GROMACS .gro file of C-alpha atoms in nm:
model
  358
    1UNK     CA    1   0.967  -2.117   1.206
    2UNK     CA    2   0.774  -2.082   1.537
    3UNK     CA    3   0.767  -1.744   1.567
    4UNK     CA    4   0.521  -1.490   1.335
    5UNK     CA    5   0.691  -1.296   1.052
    6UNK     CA    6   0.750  -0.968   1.148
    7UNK     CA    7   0.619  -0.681   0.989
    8UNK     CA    8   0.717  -0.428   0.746
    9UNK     CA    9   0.624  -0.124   0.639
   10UNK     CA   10   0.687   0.042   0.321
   11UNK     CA   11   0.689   0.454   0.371
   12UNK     CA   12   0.694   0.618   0.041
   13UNK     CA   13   0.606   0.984  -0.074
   14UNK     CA   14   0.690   1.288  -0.296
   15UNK     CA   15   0.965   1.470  -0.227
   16UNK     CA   16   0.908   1.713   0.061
   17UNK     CA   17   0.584   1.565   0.157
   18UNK     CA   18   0.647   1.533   0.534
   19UNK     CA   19   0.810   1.170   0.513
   20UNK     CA   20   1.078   1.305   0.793
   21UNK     CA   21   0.808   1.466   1.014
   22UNK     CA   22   0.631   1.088   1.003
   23UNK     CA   23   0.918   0.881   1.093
   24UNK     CA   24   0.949   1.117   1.389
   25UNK     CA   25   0.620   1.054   1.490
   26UNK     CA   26   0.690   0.672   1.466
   27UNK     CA   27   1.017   0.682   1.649
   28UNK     CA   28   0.904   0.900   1.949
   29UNK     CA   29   0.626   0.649   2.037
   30UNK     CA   30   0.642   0.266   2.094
   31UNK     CA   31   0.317   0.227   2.237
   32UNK     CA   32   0.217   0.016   1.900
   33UNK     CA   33   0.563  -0.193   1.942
   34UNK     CA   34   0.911  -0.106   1.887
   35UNK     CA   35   1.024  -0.015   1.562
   36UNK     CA   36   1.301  -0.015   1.369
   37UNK     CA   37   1.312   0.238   1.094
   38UNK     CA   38   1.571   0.191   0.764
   39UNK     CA   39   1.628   0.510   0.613
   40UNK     CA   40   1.892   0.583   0.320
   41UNK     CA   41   2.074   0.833   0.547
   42UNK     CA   42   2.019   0.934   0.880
   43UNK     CA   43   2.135   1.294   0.798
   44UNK     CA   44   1.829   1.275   0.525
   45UNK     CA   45   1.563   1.162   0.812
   46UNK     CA   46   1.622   1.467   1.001
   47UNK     CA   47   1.573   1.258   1.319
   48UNK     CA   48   1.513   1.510   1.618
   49UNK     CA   49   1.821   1.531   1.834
   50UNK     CA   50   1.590   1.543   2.179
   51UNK     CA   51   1.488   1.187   2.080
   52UNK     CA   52   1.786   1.022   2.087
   53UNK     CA   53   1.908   0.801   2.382
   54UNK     CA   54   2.241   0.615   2.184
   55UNK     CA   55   2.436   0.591   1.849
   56UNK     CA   56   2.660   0.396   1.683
   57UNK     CA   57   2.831   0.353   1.334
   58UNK     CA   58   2.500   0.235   1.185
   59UNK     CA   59   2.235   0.250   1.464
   60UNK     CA   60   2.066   0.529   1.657
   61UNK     CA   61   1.865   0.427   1.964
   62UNK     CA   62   1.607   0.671   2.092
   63UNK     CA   63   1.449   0.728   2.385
   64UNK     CA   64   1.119   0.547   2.324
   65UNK     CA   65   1.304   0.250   2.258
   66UNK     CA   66   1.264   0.212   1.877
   67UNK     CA   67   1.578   0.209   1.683
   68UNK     CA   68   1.679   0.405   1.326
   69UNK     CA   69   1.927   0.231   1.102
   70UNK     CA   70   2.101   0.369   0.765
   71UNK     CA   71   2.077   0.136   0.459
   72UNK     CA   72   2.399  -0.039   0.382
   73UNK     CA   73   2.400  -0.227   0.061
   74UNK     CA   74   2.137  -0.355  -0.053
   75UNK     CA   75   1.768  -0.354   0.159
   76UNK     CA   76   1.726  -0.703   0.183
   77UNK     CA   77   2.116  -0.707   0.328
   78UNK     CA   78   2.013  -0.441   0.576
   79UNK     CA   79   1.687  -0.573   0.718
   80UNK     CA   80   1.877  -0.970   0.785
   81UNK     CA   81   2.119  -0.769   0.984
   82UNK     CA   82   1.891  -0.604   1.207
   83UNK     CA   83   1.756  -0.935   1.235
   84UNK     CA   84   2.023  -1.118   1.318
   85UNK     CA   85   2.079  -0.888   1.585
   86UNK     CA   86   1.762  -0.899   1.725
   87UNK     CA   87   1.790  -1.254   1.726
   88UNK     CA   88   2.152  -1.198   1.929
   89UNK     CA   89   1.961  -1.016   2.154
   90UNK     CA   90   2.209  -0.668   2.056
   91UNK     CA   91   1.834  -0.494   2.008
   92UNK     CA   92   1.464  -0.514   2.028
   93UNK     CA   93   1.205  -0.409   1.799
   94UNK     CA   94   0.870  -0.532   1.685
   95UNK     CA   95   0.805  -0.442   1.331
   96UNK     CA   96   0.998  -0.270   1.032
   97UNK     CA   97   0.951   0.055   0.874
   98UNK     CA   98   1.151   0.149   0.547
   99UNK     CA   99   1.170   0.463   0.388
  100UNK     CA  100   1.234   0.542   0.029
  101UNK     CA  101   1.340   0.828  -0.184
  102UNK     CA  102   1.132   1.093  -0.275
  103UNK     CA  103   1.131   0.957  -0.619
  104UNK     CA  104   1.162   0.588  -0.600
  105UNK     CA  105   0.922   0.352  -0.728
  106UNK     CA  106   0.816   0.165  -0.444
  107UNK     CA  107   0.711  -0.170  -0.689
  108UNK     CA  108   1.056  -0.276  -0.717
  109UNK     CA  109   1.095  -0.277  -0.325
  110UNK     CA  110   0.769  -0.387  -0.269
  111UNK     CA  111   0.913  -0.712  -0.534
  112UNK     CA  112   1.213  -0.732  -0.356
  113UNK     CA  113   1.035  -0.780   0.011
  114UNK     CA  114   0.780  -1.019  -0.121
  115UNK     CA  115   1.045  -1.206  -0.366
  116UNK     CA  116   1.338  -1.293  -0.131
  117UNK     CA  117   1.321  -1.644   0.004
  118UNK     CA  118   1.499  -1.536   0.292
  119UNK     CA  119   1.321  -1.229   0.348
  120UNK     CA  120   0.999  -1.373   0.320
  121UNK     CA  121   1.068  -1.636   0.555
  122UNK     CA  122   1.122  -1.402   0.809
  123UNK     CA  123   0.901  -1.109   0.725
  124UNK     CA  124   0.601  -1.003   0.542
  125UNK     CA  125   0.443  -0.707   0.431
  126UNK     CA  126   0.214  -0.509   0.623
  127UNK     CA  127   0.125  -0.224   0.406
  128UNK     CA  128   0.270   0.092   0.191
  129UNK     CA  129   0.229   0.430   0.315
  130UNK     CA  130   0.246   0.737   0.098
  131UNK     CA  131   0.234   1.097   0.183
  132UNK     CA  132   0.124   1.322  -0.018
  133UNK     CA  133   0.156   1.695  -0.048
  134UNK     CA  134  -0.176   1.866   0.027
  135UNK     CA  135  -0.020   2.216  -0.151
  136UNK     CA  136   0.207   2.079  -0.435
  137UNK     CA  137   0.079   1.709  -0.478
  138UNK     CA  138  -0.117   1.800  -0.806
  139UNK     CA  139   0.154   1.953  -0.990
  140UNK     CA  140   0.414   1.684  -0.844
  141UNK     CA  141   0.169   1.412  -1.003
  142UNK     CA  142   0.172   1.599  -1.318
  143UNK     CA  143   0.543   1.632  -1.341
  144UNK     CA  144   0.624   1.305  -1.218
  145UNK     CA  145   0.497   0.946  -1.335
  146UNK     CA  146   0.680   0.745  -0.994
  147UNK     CA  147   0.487   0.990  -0.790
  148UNK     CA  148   0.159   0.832  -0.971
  149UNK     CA  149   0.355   0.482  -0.889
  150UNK     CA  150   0.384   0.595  -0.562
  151UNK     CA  151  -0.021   0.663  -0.543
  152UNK     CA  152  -0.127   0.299  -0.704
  153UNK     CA  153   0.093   0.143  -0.472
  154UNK     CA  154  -0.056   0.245  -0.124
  155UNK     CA  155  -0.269   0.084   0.088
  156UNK     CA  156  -0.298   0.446   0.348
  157UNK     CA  157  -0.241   0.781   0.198
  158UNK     CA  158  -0.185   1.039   0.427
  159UNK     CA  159  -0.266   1.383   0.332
  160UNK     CA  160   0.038   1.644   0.473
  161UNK     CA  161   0.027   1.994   0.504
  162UNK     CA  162  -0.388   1.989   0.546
  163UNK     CA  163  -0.352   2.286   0.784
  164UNK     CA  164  -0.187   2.545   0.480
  165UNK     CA  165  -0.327   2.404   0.205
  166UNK     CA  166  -0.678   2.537   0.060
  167UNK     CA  167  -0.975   2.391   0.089
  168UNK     CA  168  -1.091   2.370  -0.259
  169UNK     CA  169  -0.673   2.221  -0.370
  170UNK     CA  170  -0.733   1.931  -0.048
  171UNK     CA  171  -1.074   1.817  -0.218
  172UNK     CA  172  -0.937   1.822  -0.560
  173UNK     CA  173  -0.589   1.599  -0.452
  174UNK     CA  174  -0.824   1.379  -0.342
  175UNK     CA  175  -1.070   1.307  -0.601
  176UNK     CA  176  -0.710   1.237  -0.814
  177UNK     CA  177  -0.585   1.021  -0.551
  178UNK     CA  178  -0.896   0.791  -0.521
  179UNK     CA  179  -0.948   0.803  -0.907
  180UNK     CA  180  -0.579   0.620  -0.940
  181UNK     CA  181  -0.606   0.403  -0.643
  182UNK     CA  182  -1.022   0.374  -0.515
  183UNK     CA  183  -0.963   0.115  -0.264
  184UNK     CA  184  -0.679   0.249  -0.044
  185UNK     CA  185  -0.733   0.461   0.286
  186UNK     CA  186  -0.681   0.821   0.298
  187UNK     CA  187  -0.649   1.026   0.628
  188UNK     CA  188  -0.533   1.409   0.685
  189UNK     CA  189  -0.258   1.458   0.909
  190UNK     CA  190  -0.107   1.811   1.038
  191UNK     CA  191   0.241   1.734   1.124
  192UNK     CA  192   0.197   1.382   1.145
  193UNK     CA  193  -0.006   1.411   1.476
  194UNK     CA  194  -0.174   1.041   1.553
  195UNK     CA  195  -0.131   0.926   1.182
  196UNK     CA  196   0.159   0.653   1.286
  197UNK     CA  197  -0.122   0.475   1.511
  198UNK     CA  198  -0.303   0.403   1.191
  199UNK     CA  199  -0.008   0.266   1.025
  200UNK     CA  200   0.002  -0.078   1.093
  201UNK     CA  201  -0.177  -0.412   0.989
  202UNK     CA  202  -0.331  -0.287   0.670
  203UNK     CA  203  -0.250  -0.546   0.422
  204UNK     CA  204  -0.516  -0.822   0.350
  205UNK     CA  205  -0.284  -1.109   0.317
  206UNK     CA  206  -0.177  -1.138   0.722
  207UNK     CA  207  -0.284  -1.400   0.950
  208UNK     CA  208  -0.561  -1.377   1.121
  209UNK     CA  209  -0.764  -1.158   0.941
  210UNK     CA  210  -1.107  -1.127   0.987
  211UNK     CA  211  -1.344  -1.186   0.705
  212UNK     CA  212  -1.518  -0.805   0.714
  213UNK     CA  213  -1.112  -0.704   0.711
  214UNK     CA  214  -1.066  -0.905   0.388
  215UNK     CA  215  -1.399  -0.750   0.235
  216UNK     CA  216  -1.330  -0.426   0.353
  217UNK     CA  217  -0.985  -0.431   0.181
  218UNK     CA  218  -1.151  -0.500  -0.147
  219UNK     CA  219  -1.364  -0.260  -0.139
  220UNK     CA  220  -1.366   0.162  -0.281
  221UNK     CA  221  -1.270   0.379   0.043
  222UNK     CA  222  -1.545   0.610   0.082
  223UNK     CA  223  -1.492   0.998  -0.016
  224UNK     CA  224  -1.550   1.252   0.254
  225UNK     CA  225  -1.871   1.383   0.273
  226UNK     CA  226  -1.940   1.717   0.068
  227UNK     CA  227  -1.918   2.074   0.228
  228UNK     CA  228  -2.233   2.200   0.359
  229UNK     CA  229  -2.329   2.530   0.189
  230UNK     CA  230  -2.436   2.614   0.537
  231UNK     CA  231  -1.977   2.673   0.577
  232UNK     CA  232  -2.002   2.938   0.338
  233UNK     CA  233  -2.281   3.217   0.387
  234UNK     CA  234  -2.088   3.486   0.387
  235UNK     CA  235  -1.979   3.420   0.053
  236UNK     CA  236  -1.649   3.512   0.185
  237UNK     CA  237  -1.443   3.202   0.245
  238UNK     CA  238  -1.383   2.917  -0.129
  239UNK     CA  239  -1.600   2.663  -0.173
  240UNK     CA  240  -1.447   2.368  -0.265
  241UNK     CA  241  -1.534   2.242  -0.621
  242UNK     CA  242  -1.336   1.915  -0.653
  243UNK     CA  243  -1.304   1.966  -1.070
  244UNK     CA  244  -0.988   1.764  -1.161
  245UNK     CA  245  -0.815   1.781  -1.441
  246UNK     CA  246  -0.643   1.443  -1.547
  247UNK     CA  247  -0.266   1.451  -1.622
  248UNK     CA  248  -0.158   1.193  -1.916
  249UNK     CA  249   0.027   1.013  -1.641
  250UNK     CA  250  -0.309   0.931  -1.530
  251UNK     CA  251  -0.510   0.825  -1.816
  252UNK     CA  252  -0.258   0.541  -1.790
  253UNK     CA  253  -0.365   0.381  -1.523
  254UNK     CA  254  -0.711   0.178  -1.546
  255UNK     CA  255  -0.842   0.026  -1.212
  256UNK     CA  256  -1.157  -0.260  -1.281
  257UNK     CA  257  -1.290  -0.471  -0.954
  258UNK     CA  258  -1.409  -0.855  -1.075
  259UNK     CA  259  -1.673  -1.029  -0.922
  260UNK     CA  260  -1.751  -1.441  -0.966
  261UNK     CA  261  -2.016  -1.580  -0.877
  262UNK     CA  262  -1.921  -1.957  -0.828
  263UNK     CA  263  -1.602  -2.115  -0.663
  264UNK     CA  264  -1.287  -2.152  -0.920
  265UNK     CA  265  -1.108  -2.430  -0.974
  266UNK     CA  266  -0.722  -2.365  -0.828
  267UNK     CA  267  -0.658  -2.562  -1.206
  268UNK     CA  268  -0.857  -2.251  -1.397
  269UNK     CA  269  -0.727  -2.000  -1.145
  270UNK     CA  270  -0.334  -2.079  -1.168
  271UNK     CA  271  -0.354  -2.075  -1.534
  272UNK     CA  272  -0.559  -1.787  -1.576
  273UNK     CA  273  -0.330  -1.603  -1.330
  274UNK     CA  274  -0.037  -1.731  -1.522
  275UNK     CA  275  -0.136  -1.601  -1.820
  276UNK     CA  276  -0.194  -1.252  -1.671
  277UNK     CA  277   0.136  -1.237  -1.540
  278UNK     CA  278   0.293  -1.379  -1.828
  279UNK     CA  279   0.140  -1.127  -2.091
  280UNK     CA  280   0.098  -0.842  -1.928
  281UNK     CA  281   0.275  -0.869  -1.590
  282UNK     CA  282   0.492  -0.540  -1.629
  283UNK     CA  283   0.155  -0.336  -1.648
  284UNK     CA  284   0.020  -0.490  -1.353
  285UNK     CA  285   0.104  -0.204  -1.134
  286UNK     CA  286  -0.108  -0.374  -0.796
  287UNK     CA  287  -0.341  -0.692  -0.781
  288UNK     CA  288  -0.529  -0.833  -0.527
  289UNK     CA  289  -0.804  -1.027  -0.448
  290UNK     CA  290  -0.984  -1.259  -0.225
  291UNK     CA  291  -1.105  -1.610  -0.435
  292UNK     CA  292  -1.293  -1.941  -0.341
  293UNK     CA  293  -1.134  -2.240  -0.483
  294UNK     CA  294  -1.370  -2.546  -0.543
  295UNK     CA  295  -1.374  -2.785  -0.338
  296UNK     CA  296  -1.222  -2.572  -0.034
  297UNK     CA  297  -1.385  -2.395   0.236
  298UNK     CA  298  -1.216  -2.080   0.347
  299UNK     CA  299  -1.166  -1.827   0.102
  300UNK     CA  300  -0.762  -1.734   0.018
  301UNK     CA  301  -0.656  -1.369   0.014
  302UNK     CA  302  -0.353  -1.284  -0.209
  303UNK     CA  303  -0.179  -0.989  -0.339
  304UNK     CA  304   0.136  -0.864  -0.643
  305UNK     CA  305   0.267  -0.653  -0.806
  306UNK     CA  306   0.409  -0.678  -1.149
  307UNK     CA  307   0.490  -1.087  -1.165
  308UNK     CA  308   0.514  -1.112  -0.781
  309UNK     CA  309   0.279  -1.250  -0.619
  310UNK     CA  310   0.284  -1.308  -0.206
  311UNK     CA  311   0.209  -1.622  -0.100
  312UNK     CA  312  -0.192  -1.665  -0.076
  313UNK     CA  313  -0.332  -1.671   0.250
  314UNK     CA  314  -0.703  -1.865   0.410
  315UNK     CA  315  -0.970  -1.672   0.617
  316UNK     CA  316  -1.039  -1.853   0.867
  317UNK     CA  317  -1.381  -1.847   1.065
  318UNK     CA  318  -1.536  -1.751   0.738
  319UNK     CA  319  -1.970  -1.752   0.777
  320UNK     CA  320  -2.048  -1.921   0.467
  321UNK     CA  321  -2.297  -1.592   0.393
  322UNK     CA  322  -2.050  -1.480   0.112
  323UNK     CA  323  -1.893  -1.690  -0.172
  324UNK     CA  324  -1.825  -1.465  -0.444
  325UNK     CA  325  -1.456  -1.435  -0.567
  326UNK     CA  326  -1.366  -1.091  -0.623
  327UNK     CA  327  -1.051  -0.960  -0.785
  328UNK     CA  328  -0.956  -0.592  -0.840
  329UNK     CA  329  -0.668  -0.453  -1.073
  330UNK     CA  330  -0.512  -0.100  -1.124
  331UNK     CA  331  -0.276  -0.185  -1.431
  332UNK     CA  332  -0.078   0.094  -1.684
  333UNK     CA  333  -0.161   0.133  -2.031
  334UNK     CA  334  -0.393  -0.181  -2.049
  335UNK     CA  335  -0.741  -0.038  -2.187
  336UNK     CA  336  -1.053  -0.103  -1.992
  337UNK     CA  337  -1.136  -0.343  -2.300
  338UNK     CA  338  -0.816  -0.541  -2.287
  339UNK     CA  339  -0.849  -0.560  -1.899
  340UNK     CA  340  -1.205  -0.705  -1.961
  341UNK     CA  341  -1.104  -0.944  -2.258
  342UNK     CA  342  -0.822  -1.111  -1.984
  343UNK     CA  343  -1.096  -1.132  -1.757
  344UNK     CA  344  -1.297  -1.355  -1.971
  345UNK     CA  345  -1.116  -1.739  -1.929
  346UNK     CA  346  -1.245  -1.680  -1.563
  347UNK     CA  347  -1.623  -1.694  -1.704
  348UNK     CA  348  -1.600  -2.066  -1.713
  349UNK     CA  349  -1.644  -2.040  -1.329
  350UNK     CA  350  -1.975  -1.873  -1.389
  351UNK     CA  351  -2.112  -1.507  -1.360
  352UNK     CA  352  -1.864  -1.292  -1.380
  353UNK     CA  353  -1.909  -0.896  -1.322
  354UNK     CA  354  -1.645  -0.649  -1.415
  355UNK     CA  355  -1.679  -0.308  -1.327
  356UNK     CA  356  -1.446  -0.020  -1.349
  357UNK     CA  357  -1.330   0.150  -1.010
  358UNK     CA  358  -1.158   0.470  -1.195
   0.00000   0.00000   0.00000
């Protein structure tokens, strides 16, 4: 293969959120690259009509030049067609964005992109996008454990519906939001205005990522800064309290960040991995980390979910300033304790730290 792998995108959210309003967004401008965008059915992406140059049986062209295609079969079937025409030279696009149902599970997907040999020859993943409900995203996570999924999973959340929503309900989904996923970026969009710009390149296993990417990726997103009580004189207007109360779907989900001091042997580190994966891989709901193997220089980035695991990847131009491994988890009923007690075999490496992100 000479060329890169293309991207994809994974675009998940509750039902209602303002997935449709987003894909609009996406396919009205191609100043970020083409894209071709697989929905389930192009009567449920609501694409708008004054967009569209052509259609066929299974592709509509729009204006901007990005293309919208209906899933046929299975995902993996439709993407390697809309390859294989690209390759043809039928169509053009840069990157991949895929939509799911309201109430799908993106880690299955997710598995299926990163699993399939031909797939992954091809393409890679770029990052999952969720949008959440601003107004009904607190009782949709209450009610619904795949919208939870759907949280854990993300690497951008985008607030919707920011511009009806109250204050004090917008600070609150958040504080839930970053308690079940604390490294993922979260932006507020109105109608989707700008958010698609920020869409793209936001996994840390790519080529060519810089080394403050691949620590920045690791690390807790920061919150918002509070209101000042300078917004509020006249006593008139709510003042945002961000109290949450947890759902049980939530005390599920545990999220711990690992820190090593020394370089691991890729011996210790396959095995210890293995293990992982082997005992508790259905619980490992997201994984990823960025690890220095003895006796190598550049640092490897990698990322899974469940027991799938993409193929690791080295920084390059790394300074030498920073050698600690670091590792961070956001698993489902696995205790704090238990997460801790798998961390341990990794000791042998030296220091290790283990601190909980929740």
């Amino acid at each position: 293969m000479t060329q890169a792998p293309l991207p994809v995108t994974l675009l998940t959210g509750f039902l209602g959120a303002g997935k449709t309003t987003l894909l609009n967004a996406v396919l009205s401008d191609a100043s970020a690259g083409r894209a071709a965008v697989i929905v389930n059915e192009f009567g449920e992406a609501g694409l708008d009509q004054d967009l569209i140059a052509e259609t066929s049986d299974d592709v509509v062209l729009m204006s901007s030049g990005c293309l919208c295609c209906s899933v046929r079969g299975e995902l993996s079937e439709t993407i390697l067609r809309l390859l294989d025409k690209r390759e043809a030279g039928d169509i053009g696009f840069d990157r991949i964005v895929t939509e799911t149902t309201g109430l799908a599970d993106p880690g299955p997907i997710i598995q299926v992109l990163i699993a399939d040999r031909d797939l992954a020859a091809v393409t890679r993943l770029d990052g999952v996008v969720v949008v959440a409900d601003a107004v009904h995203g607190m009782d949709t996570l209450d009610r619904q454990f795949e919208a939870v999924s759907q949280a854990v999973s993300a690497d951008l959340i985008v607030l919707s519906k920011t511009d009806v929503a109250e204050p004090d309900a917008i600070t609150t989904l958040e504080t839930r939001l970053r308690a079940l996923n604390p490294t993922a970026r979260m932006l507020q969009a109105v109608r989707g205005a700008q958010v698609h710009h920020e869409m793209w390149n936001l996994s840390g296993v790519r080529h060519g990522i810089k080394p403050a990417e691949a620590l920045s990726w690791l690390q807790p997103a920061a919150a918002p800064a509070p209101p000042s009580p300078l917004e509020n004189l006249s006593g008139l207007g709510k003042t945002p309290t961000g109290k949450v109360t947890f759902s049980p779907h939530d005390k599920r989900i545990q999220s711990v960040s690992v820190t090593i001091d020394q370089p691991i042997t890729g011996k210790l580190f396959d095995s210890w991995l293995n293990e992982l994966v082997a005992l508790r891989g259905p619980n490992l709901l997201r994984m990823k980390g960025l690890v220095f193997l003895d006796g190598i220089d550049p640092p490897f980035v990698f990322h899974g979910v469940q027991h799938v695991f993409d193929k690791p990847l080295p920084v390059k131009n790394w300074d030498g300033a920073h050698r600690q491994s670091k590792i961070v988890i956001i698993a489902r009923d696995l205790s704090e304790t238990r997460l801790r007690r798998c961390m341990k075999p990794l000791g042998q490496a030296g220091q290790i730290s283990i601190s909980s992100l929740s």
